[in-house]
XYZ file of C-alpha atoms in Angstrom:
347
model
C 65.873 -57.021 28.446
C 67.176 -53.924 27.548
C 64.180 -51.137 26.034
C 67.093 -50.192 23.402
C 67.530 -53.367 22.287
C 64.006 -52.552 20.320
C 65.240 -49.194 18.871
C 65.900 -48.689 14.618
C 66.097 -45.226 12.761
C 63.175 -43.822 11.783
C 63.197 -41.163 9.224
C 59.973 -38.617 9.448
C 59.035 -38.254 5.736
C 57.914 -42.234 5.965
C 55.327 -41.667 8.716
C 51.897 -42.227 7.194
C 50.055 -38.865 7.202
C 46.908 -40.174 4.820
C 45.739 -43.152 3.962
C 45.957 -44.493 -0.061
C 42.639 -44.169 -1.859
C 42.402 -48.050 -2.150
C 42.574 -50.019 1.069
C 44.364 -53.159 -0.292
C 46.870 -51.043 -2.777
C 49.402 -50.585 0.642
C 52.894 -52.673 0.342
C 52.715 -56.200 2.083
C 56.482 -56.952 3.778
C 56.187 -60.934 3.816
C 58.502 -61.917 6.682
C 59.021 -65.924 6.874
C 59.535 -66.336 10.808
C 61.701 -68.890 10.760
C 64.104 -68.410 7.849
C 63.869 -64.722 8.141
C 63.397 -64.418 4.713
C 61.648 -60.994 3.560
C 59.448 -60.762 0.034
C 57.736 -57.335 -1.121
C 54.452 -57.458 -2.544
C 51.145 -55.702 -2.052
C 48.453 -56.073 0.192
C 46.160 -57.830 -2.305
C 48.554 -60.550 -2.453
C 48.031 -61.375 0.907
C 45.597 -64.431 -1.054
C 49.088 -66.513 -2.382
C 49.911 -66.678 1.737
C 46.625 -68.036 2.749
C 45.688 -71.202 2.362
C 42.142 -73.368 2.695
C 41.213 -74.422 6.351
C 43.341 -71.470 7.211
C 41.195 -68.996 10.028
C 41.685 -65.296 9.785
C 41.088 -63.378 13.150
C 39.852 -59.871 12.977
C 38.946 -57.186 15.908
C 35.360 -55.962 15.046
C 35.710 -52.683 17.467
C 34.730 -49.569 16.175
C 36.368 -45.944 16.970
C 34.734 -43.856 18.187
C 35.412 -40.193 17.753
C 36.369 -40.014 21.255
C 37.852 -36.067 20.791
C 36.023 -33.306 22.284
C 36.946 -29.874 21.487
C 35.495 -27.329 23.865
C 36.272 -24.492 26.583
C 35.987 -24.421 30.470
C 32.380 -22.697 31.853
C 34.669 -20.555 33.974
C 37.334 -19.051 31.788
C 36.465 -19.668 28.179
C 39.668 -21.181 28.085
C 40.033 -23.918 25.163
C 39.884 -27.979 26.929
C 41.042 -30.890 24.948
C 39.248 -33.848 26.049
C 39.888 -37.151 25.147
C 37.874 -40.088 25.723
C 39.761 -43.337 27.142
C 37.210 -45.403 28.432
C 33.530 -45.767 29.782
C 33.083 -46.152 33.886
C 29.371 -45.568 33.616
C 26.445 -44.724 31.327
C 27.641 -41.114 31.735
C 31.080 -41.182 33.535
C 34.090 -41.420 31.149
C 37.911 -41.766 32.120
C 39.352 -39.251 30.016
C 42.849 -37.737 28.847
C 41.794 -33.457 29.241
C 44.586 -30.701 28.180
C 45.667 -28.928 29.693
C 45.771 -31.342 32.581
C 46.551 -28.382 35.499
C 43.928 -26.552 34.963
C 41.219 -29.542 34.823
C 40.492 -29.388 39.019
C 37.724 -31.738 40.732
C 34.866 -29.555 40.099
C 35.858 -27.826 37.117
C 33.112 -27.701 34.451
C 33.415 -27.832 30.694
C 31.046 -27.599 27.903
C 30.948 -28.481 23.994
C 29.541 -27.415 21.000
C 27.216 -24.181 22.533
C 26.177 -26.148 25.814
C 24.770 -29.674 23.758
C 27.138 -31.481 26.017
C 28.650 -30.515 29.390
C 30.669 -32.045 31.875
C 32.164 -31.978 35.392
C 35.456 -33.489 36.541
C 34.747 -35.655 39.660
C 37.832 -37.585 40.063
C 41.733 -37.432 39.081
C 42.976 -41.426 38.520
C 45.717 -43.170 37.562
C 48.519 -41.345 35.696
C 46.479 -37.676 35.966
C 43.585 -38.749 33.869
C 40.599 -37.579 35.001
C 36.484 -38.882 35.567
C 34.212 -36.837 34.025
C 30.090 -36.592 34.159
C 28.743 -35.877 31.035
C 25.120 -33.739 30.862
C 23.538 -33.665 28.027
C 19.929 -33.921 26.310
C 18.548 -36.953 24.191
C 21.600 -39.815 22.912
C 25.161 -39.500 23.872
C 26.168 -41.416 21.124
C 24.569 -38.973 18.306
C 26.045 -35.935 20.221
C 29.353 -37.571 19.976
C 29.239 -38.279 16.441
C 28.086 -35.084 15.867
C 30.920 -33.228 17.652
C 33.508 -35.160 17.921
C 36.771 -35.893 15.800
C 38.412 -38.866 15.270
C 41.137 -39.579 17.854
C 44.327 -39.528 15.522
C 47.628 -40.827 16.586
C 49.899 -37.851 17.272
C 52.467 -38.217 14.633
C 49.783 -37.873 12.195
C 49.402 -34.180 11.504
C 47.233 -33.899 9.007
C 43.390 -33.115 9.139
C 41.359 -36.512 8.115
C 38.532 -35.910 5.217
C 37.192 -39.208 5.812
C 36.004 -40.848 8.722
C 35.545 -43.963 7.887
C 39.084 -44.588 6.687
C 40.047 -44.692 9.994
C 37.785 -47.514 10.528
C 37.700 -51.029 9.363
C 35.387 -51.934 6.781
C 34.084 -54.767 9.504
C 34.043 -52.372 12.511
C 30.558 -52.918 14.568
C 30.453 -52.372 17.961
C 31.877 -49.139 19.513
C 34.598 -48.690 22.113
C 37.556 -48.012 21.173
C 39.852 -44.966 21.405
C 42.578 -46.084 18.274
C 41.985 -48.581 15.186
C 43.115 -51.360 15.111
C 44.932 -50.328 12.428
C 45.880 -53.796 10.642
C 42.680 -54.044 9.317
C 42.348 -51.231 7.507
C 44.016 -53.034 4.580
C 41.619 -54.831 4.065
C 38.031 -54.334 1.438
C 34.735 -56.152 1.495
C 35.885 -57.238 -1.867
C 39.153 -58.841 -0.728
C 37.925 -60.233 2.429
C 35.236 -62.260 0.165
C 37.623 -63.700 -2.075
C 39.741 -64.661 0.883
C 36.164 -66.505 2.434
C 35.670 -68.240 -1.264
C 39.357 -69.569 -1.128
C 38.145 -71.596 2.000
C 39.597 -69.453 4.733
C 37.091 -68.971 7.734
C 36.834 -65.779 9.116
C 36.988 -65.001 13.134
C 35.502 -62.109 14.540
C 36.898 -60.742 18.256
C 36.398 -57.620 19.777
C 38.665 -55.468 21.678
C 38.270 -52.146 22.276
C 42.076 -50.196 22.129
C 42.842 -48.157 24.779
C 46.171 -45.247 24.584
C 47.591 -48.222 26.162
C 48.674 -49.535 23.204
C 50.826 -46.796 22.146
C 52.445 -45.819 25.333
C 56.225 -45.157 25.264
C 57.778 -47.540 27.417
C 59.246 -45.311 29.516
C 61.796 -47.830 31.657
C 64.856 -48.994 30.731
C 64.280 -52.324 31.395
C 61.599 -53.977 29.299
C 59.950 -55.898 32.049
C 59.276 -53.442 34.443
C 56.690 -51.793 32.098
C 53.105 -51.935 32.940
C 50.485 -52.261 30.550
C 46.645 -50.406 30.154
C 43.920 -52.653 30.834
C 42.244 -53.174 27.628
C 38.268 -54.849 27.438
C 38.101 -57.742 25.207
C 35.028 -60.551 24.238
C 35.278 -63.584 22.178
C 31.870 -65.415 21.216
C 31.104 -69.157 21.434
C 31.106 -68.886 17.935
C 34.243 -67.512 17.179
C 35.807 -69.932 19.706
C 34.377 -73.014 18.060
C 35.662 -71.655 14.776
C 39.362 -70.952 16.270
C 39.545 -74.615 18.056
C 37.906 -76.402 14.985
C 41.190 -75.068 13.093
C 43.810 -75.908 15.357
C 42.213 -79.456 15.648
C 42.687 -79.923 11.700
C 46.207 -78.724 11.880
C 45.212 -75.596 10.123
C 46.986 -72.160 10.888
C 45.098 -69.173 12.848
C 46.144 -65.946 11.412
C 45.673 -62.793 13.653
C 44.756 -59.326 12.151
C 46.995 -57.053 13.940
C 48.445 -57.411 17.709
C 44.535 -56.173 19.503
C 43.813 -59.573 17.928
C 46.590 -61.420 19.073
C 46.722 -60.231 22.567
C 42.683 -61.109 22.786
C 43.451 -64.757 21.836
C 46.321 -65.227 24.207
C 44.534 -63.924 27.217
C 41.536 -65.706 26.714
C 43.221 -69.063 25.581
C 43.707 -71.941 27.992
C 47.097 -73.801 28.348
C 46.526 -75.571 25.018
C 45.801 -72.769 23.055
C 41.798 -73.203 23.236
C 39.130 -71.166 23.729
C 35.412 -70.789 24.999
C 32.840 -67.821 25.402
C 34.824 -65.293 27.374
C 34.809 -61.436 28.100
C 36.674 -59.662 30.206
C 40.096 -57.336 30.977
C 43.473 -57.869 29.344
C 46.982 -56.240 30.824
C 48.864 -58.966 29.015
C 52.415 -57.860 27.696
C 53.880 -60.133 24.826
C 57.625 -59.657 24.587
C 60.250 -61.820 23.252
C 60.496 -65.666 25.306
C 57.368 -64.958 24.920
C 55.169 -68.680 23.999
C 51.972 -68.242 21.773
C 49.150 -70.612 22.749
C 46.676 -69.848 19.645
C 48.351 -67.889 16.869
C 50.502 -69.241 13.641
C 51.164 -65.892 11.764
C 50.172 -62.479 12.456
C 49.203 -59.866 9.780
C 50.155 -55.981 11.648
C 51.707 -52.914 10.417
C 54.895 -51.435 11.384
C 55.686 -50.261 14.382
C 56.941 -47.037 16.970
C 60.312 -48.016 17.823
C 60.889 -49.386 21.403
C 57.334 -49.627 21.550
C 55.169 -52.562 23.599
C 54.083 -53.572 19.716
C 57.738 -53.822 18.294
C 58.717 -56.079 20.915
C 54.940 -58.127 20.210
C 56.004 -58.898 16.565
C 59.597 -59.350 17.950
C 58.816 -62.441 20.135
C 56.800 -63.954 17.251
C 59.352 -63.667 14.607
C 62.927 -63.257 16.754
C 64.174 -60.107 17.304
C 67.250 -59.876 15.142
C 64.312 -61.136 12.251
C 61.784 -57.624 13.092
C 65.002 -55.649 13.235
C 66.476 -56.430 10.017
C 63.064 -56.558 8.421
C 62.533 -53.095 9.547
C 66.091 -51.719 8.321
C 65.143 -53.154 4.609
C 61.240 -51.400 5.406
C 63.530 -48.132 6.126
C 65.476 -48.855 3.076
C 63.296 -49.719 0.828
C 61.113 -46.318 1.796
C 58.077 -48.355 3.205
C 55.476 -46.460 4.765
C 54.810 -46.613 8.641
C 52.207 -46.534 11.623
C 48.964 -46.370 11.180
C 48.195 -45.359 7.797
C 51.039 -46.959 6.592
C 51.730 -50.128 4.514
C 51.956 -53.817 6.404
C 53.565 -56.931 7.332
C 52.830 -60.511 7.152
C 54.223 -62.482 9.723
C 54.272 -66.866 8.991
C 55.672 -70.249 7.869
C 55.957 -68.607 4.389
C 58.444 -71.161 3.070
C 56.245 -74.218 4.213
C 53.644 -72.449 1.593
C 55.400 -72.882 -1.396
């Protein structure tokens, strides 16, 4: 499977730089995936696609602002450092620029001194351990200094937070959004609960992982970043209770979707579970738990392209995209989104 075979046009101008004042005011691309069928609404429509016993799934991580702008104790040179994941209380696995001159040993410090740290290891891929120092609650020193970890095709400065954050986001971890959800309101997401849909909450925390290039030619030889995942007894019971009525399970966005099908068993059910997920969903690709998939769109020839791909067909995404393209839809992260079912079978 050829990384190419995953590739459209992309013009610049319809990257995403802000988000749209209201949440639920982005375009909805309905894409039936069997008929291939494509209808453009908006995202408050998404309520004439669900129906009753239906069981949304939504990833309750919250971002944290996981980029440090500082200087090296040595130099006074300016450090990037970017937070990937959490070894220990005060050990991180982070991204630092400019990589070279980040040596075991080399010390950095933030904001006047409040937080320092020392790099003790180089990992996988160049990214280095760091120990943090600091004085009362990591968390509030973050918040404090740090800045929202924006994809980098999004140039522009962020005013807001919290619009990079779903309106359900609880429990922090994550280093990206999981960016389907940020479609959604309070407001909507209650009149979706009234119309007899249950709601599902998950938790993954995104890693960079999720929007590395694939960088070999063919598809399968790519290797994915470990992501941490945990599903509740709760939301299990909720999940399986839907599937045994015959009802659909709808994920919110692909950190959803691959939490379900690594913690599913080989009927597509689930129990309390926590742990690590590497799993790479690519077309041939048989789902054990999810019906339809609400996501945005895409990087081309990226890990997520080829996710939506082996849910809807291939040739499906791809000509969905070209009309997305044509009809000046708006794309990545802040951009508008897609919903992914048995449309015709809702009529």
């Amino acid at each position: 499977m050829d990384v190419k075979d995953f590739y459209y046009d992309l013009p610049e101008e319809l990257i995403a730089q802000d988000p749209l004042e209201k949440r639920s005011n982005s375009r909805l691309m309905v894409l039936d995936k069997k008929s291939g069928d494509v209808t453009h609404r908006h995202f408050y429509d998404i309520k004439d696609y669900l129906r009753p016993g239906d069981c949304l799934v939504i990833n309750n991580t919250r971002v944290i602002p996981a980029r440090l702008i500082g200087e090296r104790e040595e130099t006074g040179g300016k450090v990037e450092l970017l937070l990937l994941k959490r070894k220990s209380d005060d050990v991180w696995e982070t991204l630092v620029k400019p990589g070279k001159k980040a040596r075991i040993g080399s010390r950095l410090t933030f904001g006047n001194g409040l937080l320092k740290a020392e790099v003790i290891d180089i990992v996988e891929e160049g990214n280095r351990l760091v120990r943090f120092e600091y004085q009362g609650i990591f968390e509030e020193i973050l918040d404090q200094l740090g800045q929202m970890p924006l994809p980098p095709y999004i140039t522009h400065q962020l005013q807001d937070k919290n619009r990079y954050q779903t309106v359900y986001a609880k429990y922090d971890g994550s280093a990206a959004a999981p960016t389907a959800g940020l479609h959604f309101t309070k407001e909507l997401l209650q009149e979706i609960k009234d119309m007899g849909v249950s709601i599902a909450e998950v938790t993954l925390h995104v890693g960079l992982g999720t929007f590395r290039p694939v960088k070999v030619e063919n598809v399968l030889d790519h290797h994915m970043h470990s992501e941490f995942f945990q599903i509740s007894q709760e939301a299990a019971d909720m999940i399986n209770e839907t599937k045994r009525q015959g009802h659909r399970v709808i994920a919110v966005g692909t950190t959803s979707t691959r939490t379900l099908e690594s913690a599913a068993d080989e009927n597509g059910f689930l129990r309390e579970k926590s742990g690590w997920t590497e799993i790479f969903i690519y077309p041939g690709y048989q789902f054990k738990v999810i019906d339809g998939l609400i996501t945005n769109f895409h990087l081309p020839e990226s890990t997520l392209v080829m996710l939506v791909s082996a849910l809807a067909g291939r040739d499906h995404i791809m000509e969905a995209y070209r009309q997305a393209v044509e009809q000046k839809y708006r794309f990545f992260s802040f951009g508008d989104a897609m919903l992914i079912a048995d449309v015709n079978e809702n009529q």
